[in-house]
Coordinates of C-alpha atoms in Angstrom, one line a residue:
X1 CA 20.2 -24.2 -1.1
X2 CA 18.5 -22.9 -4.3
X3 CA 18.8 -18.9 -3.2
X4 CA 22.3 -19.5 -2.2
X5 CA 23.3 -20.4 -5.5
X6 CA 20.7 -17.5 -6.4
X7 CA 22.5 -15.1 -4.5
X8 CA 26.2 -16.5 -5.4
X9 CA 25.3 -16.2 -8.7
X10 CA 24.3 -13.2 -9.3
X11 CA 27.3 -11.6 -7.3
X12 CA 29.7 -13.0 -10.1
X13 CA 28.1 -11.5 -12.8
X14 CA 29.6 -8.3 -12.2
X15 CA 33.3 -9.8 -12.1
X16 CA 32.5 -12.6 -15.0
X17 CA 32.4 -10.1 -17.8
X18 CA 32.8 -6.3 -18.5
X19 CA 30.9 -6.6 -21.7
X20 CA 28.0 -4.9 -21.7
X21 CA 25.0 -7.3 -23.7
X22 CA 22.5 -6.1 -26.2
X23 CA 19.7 -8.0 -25.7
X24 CA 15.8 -8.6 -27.3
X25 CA 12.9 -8.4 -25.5
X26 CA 9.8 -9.6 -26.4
X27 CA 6.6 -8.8 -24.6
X28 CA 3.5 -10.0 -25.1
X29 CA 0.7 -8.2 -23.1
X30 CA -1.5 -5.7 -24.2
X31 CA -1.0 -3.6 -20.9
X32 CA 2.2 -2.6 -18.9
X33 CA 4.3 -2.4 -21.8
X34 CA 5.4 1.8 -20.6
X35 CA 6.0 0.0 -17.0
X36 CA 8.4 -2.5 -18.4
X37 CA 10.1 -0.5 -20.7
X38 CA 11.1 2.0 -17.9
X39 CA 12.3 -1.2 -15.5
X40 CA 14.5 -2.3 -18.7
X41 CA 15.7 1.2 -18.7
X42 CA 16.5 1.1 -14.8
X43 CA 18.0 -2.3 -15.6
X44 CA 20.6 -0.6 -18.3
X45 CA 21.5 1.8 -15.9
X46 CA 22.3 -0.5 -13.2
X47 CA 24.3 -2.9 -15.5
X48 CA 25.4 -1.3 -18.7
X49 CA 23.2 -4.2 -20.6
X50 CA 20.9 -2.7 -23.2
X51 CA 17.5 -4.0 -23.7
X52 CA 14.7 -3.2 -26.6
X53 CA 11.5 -4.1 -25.9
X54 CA 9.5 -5.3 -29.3
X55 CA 6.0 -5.8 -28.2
X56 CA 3.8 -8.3 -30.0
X57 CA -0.2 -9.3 -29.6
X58 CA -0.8 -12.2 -27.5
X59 CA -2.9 -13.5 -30.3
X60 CA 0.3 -13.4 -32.6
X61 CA 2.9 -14.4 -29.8
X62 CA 3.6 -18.1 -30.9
X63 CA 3.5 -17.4 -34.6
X64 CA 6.3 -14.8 -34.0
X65 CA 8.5 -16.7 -32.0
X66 CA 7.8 -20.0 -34.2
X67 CA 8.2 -17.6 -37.4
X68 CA 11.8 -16.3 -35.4
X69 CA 12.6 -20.0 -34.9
X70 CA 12.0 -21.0 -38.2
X71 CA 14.2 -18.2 -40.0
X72 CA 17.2 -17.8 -37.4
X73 CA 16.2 -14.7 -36.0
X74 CA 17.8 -14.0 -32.6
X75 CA 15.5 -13.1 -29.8
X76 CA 16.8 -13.3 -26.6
X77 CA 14.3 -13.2 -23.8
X78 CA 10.5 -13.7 -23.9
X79 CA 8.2 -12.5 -21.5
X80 CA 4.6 -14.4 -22.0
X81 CA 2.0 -16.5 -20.2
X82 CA 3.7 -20.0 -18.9
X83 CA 1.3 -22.0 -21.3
X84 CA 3.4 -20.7 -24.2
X85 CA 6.1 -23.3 -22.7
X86 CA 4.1 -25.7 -25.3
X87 CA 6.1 -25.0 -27.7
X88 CA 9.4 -25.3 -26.0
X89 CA 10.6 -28.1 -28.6
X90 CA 9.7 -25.7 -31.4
X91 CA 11.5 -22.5 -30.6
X92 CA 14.1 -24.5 -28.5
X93 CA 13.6 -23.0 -25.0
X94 CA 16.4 -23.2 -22.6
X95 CA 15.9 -25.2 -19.5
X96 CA 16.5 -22.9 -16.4
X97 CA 19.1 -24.0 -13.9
X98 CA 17.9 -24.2 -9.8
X99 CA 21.1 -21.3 -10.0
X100 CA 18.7 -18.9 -11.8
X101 CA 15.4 -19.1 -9.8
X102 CA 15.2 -17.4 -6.3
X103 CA 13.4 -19.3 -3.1
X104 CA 10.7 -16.7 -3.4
X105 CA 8.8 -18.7 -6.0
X106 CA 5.9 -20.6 -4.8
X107 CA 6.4 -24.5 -5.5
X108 CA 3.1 -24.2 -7.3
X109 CA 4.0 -21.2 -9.8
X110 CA 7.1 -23.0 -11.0
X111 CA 5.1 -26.1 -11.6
X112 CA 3.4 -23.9 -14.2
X113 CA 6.6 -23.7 -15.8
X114 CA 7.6 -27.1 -16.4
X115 CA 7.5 -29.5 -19.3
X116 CA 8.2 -33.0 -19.1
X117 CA 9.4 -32.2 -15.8
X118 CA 11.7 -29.6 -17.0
X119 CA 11.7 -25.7 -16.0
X120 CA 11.9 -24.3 -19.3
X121 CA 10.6 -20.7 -17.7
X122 CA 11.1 -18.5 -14.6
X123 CA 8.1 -17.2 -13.2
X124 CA 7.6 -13.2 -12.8
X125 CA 3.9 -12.7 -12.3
X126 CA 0.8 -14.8 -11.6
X127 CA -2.8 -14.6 -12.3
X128 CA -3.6 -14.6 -15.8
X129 CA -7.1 -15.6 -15.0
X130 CA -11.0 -14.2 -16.0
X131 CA -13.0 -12.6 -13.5
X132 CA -16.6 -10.3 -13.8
X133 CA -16.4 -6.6 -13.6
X134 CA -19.4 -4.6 -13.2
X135 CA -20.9 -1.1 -12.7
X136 CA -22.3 -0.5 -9.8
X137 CA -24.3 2.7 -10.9
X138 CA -26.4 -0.6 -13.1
X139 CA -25.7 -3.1 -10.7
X140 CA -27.3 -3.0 -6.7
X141 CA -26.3 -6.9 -6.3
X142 CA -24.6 -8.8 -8.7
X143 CA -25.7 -12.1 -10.1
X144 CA -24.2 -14.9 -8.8
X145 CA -25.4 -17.5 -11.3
X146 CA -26.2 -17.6 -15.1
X147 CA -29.8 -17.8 -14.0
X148 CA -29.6 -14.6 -12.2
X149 CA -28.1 -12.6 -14.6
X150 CA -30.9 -13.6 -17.5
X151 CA -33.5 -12.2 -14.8
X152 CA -31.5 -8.9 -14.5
X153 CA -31.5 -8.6 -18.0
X154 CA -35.2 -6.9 -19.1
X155 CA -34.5 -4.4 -16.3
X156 CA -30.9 -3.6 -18.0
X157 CA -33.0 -3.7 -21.9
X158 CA -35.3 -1.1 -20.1
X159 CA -32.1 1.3 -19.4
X160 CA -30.9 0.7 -23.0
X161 CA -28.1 -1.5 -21.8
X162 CA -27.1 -4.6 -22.7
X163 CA -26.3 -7.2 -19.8
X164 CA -22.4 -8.4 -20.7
X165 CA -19.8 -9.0 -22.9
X166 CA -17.0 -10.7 -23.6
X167 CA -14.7 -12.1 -26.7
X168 CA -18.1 -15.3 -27.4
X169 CA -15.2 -16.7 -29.7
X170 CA -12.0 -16.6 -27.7
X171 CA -11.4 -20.4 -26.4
X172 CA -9.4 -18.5 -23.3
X173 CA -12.8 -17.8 -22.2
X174 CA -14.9 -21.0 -22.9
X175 CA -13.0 -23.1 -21.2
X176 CA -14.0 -21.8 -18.0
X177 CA -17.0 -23.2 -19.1
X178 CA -16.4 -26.8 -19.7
X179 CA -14.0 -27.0 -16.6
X180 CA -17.4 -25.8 -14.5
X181 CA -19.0 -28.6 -16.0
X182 CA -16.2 -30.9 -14.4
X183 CA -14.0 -31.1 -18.1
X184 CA -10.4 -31.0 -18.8
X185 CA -8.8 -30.5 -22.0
X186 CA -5.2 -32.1 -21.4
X187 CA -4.9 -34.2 -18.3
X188 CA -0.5 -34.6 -17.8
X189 CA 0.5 -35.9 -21.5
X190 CA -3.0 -36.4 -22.3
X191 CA -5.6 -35.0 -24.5
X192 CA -8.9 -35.0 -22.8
X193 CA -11.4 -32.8 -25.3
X194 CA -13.8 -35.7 -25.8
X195 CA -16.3 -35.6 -23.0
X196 CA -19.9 -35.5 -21.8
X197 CA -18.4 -32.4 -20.1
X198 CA -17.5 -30.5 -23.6
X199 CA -20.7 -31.7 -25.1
X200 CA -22.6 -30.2 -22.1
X201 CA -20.6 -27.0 -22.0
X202 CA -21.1 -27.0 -26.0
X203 CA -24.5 -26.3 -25.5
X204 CA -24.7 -24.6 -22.4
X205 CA -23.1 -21.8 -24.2
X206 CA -24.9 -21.7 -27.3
X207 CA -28.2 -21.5 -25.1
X208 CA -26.2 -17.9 -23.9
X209 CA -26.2 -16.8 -27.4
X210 CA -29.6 -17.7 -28.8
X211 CA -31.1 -16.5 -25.4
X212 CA -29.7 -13.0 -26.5
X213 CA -27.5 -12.6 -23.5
X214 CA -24.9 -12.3 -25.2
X215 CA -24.0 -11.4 -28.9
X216 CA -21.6 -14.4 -30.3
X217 CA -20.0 -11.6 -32.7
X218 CA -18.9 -10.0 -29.3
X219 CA -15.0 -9.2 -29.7
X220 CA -12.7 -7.7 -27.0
X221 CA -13.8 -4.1 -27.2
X222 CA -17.3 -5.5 -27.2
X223 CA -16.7 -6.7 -23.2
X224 CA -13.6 -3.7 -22.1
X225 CA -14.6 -0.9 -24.2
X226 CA -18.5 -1.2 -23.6
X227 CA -18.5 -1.5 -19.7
X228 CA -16.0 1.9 -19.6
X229 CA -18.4 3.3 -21.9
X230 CA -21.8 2.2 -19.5
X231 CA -22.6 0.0 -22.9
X232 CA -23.2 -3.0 -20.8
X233 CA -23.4 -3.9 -16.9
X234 CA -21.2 -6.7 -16.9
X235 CA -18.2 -8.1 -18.1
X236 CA -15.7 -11.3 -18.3
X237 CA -11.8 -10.2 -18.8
X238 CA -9.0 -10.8 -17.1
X239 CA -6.6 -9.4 -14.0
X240 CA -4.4 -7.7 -16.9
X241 CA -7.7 -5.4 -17.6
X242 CA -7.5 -4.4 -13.7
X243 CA -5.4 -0.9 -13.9
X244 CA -7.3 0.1 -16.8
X245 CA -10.8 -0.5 -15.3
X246 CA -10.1 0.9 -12.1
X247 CA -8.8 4.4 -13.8
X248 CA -11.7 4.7 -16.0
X249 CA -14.9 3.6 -13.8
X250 CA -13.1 4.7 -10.3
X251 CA -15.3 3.8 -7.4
X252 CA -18.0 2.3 -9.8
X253 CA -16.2 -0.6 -10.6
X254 CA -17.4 -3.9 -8.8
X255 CA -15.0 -7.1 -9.4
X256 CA -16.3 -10.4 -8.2
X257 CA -16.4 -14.6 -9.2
X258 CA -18.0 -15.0 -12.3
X259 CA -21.4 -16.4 -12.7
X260 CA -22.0 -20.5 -11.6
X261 CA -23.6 -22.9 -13.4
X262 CA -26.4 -24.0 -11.3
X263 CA -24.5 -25.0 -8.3
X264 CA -21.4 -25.3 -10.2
X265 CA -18.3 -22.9 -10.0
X266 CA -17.3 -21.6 -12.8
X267 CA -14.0 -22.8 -13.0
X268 CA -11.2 -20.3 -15.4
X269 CA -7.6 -21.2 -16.2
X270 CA -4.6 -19.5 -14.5
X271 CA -1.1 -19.4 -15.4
X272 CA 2.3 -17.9 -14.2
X273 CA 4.0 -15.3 -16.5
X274 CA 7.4 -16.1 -17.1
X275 CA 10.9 -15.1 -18.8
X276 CA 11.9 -17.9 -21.2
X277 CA 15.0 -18.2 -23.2
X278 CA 14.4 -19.5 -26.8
X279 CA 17.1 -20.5 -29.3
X280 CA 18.9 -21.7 -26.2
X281 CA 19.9 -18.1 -25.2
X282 CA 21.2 -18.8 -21.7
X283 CA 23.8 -21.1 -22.8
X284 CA 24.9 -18.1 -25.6
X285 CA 26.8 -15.4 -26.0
X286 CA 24.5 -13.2 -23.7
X287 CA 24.0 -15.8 -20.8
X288 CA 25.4 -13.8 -18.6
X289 CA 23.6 -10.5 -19.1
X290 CA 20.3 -12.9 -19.0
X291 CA 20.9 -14.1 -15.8
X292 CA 21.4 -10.5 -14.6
X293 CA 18.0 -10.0 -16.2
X294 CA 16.6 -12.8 -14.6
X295 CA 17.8 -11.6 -10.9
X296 CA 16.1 -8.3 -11.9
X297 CA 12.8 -9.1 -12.9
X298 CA 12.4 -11.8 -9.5
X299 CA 13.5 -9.1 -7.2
X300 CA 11.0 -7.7 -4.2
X301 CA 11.1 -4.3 -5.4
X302 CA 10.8 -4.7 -9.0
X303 CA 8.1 -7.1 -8.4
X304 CA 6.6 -4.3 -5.8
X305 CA 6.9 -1.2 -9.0
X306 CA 5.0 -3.5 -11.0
X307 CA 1.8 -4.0 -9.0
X308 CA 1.7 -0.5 -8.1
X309 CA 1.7 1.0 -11.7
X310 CA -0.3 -2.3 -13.3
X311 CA -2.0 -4.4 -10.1
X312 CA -0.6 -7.4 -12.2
X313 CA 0.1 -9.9 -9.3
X314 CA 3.3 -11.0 -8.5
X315 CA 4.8 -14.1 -7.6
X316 CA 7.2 -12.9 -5.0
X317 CA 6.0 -15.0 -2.4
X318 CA 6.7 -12.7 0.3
X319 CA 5.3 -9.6 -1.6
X320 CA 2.2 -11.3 -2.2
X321 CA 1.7 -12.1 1.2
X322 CA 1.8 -8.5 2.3
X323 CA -0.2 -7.1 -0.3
X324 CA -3.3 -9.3 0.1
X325 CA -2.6 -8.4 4.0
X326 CA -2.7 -4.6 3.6
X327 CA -5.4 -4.5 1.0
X328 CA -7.8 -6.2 2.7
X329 CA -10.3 -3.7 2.3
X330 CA -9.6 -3.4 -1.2
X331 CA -13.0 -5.2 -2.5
X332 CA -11.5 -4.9 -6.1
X333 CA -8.2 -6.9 -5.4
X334 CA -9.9 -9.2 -3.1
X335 CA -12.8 -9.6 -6.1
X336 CA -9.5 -10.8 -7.9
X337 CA -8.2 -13.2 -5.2
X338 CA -11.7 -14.5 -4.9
X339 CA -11.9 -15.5 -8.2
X340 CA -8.1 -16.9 -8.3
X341 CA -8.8 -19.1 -5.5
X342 CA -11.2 -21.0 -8.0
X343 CA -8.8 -21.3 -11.1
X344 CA -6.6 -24.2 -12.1
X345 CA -3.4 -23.6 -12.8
X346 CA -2.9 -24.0 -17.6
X347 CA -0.5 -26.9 -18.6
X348 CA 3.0 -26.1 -20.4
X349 CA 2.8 -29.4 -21.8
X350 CA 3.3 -29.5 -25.4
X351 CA -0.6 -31.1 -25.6
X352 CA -1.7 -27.7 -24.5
X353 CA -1.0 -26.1 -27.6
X354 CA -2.8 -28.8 -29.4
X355 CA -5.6 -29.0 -27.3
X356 CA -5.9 -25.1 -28.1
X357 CA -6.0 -25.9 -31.7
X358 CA -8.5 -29.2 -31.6
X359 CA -11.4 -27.2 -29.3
X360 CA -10.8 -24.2 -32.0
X361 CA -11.5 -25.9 -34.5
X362 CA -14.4 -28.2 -33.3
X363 CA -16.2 -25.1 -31.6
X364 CA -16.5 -23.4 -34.9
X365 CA -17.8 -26.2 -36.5
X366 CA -20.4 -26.3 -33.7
X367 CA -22.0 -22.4 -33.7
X368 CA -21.8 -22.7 -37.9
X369 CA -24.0 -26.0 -37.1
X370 CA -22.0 -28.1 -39.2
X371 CA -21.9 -30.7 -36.1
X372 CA -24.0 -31.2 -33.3
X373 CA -21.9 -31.3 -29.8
X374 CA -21.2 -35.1 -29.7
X375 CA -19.3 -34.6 -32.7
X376 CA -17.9 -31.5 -32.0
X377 CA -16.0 -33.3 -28.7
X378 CA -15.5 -36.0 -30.8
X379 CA -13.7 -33.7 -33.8
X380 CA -12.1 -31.4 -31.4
X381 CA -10.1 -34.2 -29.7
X382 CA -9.0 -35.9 -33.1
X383 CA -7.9 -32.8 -34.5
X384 CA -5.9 -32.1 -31.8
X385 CA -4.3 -35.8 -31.6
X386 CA -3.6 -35.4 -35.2
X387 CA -1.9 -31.7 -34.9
X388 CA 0.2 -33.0 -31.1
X389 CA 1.5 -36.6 -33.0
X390 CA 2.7 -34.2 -36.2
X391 CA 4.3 -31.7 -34.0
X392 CA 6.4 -34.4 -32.4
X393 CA 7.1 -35.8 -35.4
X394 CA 8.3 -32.5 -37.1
X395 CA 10.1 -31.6 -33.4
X396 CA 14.2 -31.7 -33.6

């Protein structure tokens, strides 16, 4: 029922209107943005809607859009991870009709979407998550746990290379740590920072830092830039680093599951990408050149450019399918996949955002050693109650 209405759609919104839209694109990622920019282009040509593409830094994402919110600025259509849904009441997201979403979208993707059981974005891409790259001209065997990798790491000294990076201060990254020790931060309308799990995790990954194994002043670059450069054998990043890594370390590149705790997974977030619509855009003026957009972006071979010219993953259900069957060999993808399989899918509940802000702000409390862990759980989940109850309270 949902793709006939897709499909019925779509086909009157080239006899709706004549008017051609100018629309505003935001998008986020780091990567892809020359890939996109040419699909807007091919969309323009097949419509006679006009799209520019502003990108902005994931790291300044939702103070841009809550900045645009605040002073009337028009953006039309945002492309970002799902768990920027948060702030749906905020930057007053539109809430996507069944009509716009095709039956190729996995029940569990759109899920990612939703907020207070609304679907306030339409799902484009999936992944999102960390995984460990290596090089295998350093690396015979990989270490499978934390343990392992400290024992690897005089031989990789001896070389004059350090053992791994990633961004030490980047909560996208320690979380992965407390859900391995079995922690949550939001669990459905609840925050859930205040755990033995935290306070474990807490030190856990101090312990990395005063070992040596890592440098807690490590920043992006430090992880990306070093492996490319044979700096260091390992590194944590995400599937959006995939493309990149593969062109510069070829055949030397080695993707698998990041290191366990002990006999514990190491557990890291996912999330969908999505379109979503703030000021209410698919009920304005350009609705209909939206929804054309919308059609666009969920179509098979759309989808199918993407992952060849990015290896971003997409959620065409149907797409994904055959691409994990005719890579099966691919040991970088299925490195990828591997690691996926493990993730848990990030909340687009408005808690997320605050839970964000409340483990922030505990954490840094905890490496000044200001606090010890109990009370940097204990901070982190006031902080965030404090910051969630004002930003319903300040909501429209």
């Amino acid at each position: 029922m949902r793709y006939g209405l897709f499909i019925t759609l779509f086909a009157s919104l080239f006899t709706a209107s004549s008017v051609a839209a100018e629309l505003s694109f935001f998008y986020y990622r780091e990567q892809g943005k020359q890939v996109f920019q040419t699909l807007l282009e091919q969309f323009s040509q097949e419509t006679g809607h006009q799209v520019a593409l502003h990108q902005v830094l994931s790291s300044d994402l939702q103070p841009a859009l809550v900045k645009a919110a605040m002073s009337g600025q028009t953006v039309d259509v945002v492309f970002a991870p799902s768990d920027a849904i948060s702030i749906a009441n905020i930057i007053h997201l539109s809430a996507v009709p069944d009509a716009l979403l095709s039956e190729h979208i996995p029940s569990e993707q759109l899920a990612t979407a939703m907020s207070e059981g609304v679907v306030r974005g339409i799902p484009i891409l999936q992944g999102n998550h960390l995984m460990l790259f290596y090089n295998k001209a350093q690396v015979s065997q990989p270490a499978q746990t934390w343990q392992a990798l400290r024992a690897q790491q005089p031989a990789l000294a001896k070389q004059g290379v350090r053992t791994i990076g990633w961004p030490y201060s980047d909560m996208y990254w320690f979380a992965g740590f407390v859900h391995g020790f079995g922690g949550r931060m939001t669990q459905g309308q609840s925050l859930t920072l205040d755990s033995p799990a935290m306070q474990q995790a807490l030190r856990f990954y101090r312990d990395l830092s005063n070992s040596g194994l890592i440098d807690p002043s490590c920043d992006y670059a430090c992880g990306l830039q070093a492996l490319i450069d044979g700096e260091v054998a390992y590194a944590i990043n995400g599937e959006w680093a995939l493309a990149e890594l593969q062109q510069q370390l070829g055949a030397q590149l080695g993707v698998t599951k990041i290191p366990a705790i002990g006999d514990q997974h190491f557990v890291p977030f996912s999330s969908s990408l999505v379109l979503m619509f703030p000021n209410d855009s698919l009920n304005g003026p350009n609705g209909e050149a939206l929804a054309a957009l919308s059609q666009f972006f969920q179509r098979y071979d759309t989808q199918l450019k993407i992952y060849q010219q990015t290896r971003f993953l997409p959620v065409h259900q149907q797409l994904f399918s055959e691409l994990t069957k005719q890579e099966a060999n691919n040991s970088v993808l299925q490195g990828s996949l591997l690691q996926l399989a493990d993730a848990i899918p990030m909340s687009a509940e408005s808690v997320q955002n605050s839970a964000w802000t409340g483990m922030r702000k505990g954490f840094e409390l905890y490496i000044q050693g200001l606090v010890d862990e109990q009370q940097a759980s204990q901070f982190m989940q006031q902080y965030a109650e404090r910051d969630h109850r004002q930003q319903r309270e300040n909501a429209p």
